[in-house]
Short mmCIF file of C-alpha atoms in Angstrom, two decimals:
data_model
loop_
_atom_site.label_atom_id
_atom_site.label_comp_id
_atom_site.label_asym_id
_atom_site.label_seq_id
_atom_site.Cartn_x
_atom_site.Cartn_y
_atom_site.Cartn_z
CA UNK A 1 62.73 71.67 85.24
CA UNK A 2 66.67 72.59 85.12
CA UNK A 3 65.98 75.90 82.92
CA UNK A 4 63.91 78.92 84.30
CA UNK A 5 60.43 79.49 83.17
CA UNK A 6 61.05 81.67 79.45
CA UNK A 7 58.61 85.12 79.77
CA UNK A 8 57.13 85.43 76.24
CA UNK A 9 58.03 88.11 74.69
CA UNK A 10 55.42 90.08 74.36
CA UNK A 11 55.27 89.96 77.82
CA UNK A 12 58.70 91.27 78.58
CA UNK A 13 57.86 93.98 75.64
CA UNK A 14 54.68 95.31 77.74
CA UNK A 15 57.13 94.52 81.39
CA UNK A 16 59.57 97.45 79.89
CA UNK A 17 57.01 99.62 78.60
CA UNK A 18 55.27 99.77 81.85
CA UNK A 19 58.63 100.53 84.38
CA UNK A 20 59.22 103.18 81.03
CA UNK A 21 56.46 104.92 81.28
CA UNK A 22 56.69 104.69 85.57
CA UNK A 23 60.13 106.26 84.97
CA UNK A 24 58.73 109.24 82.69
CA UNK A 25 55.57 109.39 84.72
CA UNK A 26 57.85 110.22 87.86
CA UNK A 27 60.45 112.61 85.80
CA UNK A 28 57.02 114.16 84.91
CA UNK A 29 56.02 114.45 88.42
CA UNK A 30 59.20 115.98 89.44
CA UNK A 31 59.47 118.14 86.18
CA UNK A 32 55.65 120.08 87.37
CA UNK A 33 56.83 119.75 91.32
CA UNK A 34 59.99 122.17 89.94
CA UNK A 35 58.10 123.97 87.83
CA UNK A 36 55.48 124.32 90.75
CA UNK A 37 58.10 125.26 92.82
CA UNK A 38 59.69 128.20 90.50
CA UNK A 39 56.32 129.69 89.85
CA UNK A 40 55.88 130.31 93.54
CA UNK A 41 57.54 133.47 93.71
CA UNK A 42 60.43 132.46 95.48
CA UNK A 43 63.07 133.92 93.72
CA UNK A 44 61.19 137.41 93.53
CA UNK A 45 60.14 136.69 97.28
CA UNK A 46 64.32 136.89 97.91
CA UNK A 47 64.90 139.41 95.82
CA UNK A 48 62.56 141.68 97.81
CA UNK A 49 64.08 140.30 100.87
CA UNK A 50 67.42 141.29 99.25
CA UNK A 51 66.56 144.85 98.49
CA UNK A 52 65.23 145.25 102.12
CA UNK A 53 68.41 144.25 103.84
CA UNK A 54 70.38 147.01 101.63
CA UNK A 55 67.28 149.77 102.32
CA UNK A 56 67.67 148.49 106.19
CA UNK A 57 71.72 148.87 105.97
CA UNK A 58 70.98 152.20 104.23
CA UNK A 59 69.25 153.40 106.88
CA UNK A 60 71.03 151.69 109.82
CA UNK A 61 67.61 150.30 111.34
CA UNK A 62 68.45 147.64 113.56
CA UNK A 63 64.81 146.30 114.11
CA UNK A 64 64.87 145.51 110.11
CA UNK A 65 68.19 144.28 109.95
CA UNK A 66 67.42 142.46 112.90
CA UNK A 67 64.53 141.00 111.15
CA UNK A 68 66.31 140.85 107.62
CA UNK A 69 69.24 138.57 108.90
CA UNK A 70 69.78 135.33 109.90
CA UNK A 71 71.15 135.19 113.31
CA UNK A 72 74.06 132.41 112.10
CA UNK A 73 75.13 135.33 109.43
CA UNK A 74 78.52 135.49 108.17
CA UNK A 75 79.16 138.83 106.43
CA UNK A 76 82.65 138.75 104.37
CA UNK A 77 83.24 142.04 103.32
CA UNK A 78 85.31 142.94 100.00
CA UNK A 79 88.67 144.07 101.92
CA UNK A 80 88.45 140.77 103.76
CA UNK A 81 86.55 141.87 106.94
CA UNK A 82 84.56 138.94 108.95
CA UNK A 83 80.76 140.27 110.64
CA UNK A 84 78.38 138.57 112.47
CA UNK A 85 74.81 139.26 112.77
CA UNK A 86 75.50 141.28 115.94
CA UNK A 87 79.05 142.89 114.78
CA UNK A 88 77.37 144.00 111.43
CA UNK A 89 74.33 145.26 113.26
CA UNK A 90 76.36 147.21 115.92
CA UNK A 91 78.76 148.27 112.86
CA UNK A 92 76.23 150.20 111.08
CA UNK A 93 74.81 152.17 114.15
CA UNK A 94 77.74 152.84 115.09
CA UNK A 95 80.49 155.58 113.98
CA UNK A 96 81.97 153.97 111.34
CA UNK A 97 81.32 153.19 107.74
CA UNK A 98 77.81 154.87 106.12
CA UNK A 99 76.16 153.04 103.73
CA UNK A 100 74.71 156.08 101.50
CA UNK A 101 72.65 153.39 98.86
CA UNK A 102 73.21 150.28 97.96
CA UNK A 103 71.87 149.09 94.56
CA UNK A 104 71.75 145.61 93.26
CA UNK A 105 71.97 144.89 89.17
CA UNK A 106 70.11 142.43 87.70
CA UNK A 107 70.14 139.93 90.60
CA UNK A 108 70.14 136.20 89.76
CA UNK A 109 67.93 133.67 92.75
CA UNK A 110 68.47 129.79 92.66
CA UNK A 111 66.17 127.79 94.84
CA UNK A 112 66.47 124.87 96.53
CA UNK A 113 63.87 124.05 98.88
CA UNK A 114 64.60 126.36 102.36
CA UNK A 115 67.88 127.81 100.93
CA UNK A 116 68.28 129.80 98.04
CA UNK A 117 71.68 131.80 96.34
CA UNK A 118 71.33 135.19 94.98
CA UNK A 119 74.62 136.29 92.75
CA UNK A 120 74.81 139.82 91.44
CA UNK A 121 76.41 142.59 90.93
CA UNK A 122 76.39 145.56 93.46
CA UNK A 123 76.84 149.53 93.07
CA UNK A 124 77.34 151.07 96.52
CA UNK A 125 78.15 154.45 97.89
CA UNK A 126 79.44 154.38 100.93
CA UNK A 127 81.09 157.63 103.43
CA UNK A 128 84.17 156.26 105.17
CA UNK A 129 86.34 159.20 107.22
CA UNK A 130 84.68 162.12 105.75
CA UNK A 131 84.87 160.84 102.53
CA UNK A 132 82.72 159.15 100.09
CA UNK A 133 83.69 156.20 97.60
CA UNK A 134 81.35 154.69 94.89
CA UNK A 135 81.91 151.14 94.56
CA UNK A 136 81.72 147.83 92.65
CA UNK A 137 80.84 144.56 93.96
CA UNK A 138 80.37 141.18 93.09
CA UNK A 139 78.25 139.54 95.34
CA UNK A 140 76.89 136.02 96.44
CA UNK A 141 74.49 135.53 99.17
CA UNK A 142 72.79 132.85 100.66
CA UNK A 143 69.26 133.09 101.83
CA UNK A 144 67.68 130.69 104.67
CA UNK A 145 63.77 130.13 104.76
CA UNK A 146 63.22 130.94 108.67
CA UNK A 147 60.54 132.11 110.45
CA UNK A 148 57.99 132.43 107.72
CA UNK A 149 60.77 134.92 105.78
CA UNK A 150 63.97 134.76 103.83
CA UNK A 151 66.89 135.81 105.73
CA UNK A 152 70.29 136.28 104.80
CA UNK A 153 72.37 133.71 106.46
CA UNK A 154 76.06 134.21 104.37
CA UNK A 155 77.46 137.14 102.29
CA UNK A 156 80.99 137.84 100.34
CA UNK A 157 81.55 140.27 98.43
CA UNK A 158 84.24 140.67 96.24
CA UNK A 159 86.12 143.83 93.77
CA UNK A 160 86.25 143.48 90.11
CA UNK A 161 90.20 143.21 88.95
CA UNK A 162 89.23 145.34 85.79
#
């Protein structure tokens, strides 16, 4: 024959419907896999992790911040200042700045698989020469899944212009 077979169509009506209702069943599938994946506590689970780095920077303990940090960190302070994992460490137990507390505001966690962003707002107190400044930060973070914990892996913080 010189023309291709013609599908009925109630056929091609049922043909659609089925790859349809494939495509929904999958958008479905990946709709509860999200929702799965947000009710795991993984936001909360870096939020904790979040509020232990600033108690562990607080208190200048180098086994938690050791623990709390990724060893690829990249700390960007708010005057501009570049830490690593090891500079930052060293930095707080040494002479210089004093982290007196370090409180977070109503954090905000997006996860994607092993990596997750935490934005917020930050009010710090912080003794510098003798002298002690309250601050205001705006903060982003990025957390790494590693070694069964959430570590922070990149930091900048920034000063409001208001």
């Amino acid at each position: 024959p010189l023309l291709p077979p013609v599908t009925p169509p109630v056929t091609r009506v049922l043909a659609t419907r089925a790859v349809r209702n494939a495509g929904l069943a999958t958008l479905l599938a990946l709709g509860f896999a999200s929702l799965a994946s947000a009710k795991s506590g993984a936001p909360a689970e870096v939020i904790a992790a979040d509020r232990a780095r600033c108690a562990a920077m607080v208190a200048a303990d180098r086994a938690q911040l050791e623990s709390t940090l990724h060893p690829t960190l990249t700390y960007v302070h708010s005057n501009g200042h570049v830490d690593t994992r090891a500079s930052l460490i060293d930095g707080l137990a040494g002479d210089g700045v004093d982290y007196l507390s370090i409180e977070p505001v109503a954090p905000q966690v997006r996860v994607r698989g092993e990596t997750a962003v935490l934005t917020t707002k930050v009010r710090l107190s912080v003794e510098a020469e003798g002298q002690v400044h309250d601050l205001e930060m705006f903060v982003t973070a990025v957390y790494f899944m590693s070694e069964g914990r959430w570590q922070l892996a990149a930091y900048q913080s920034v000063r409001p212009t208001d």
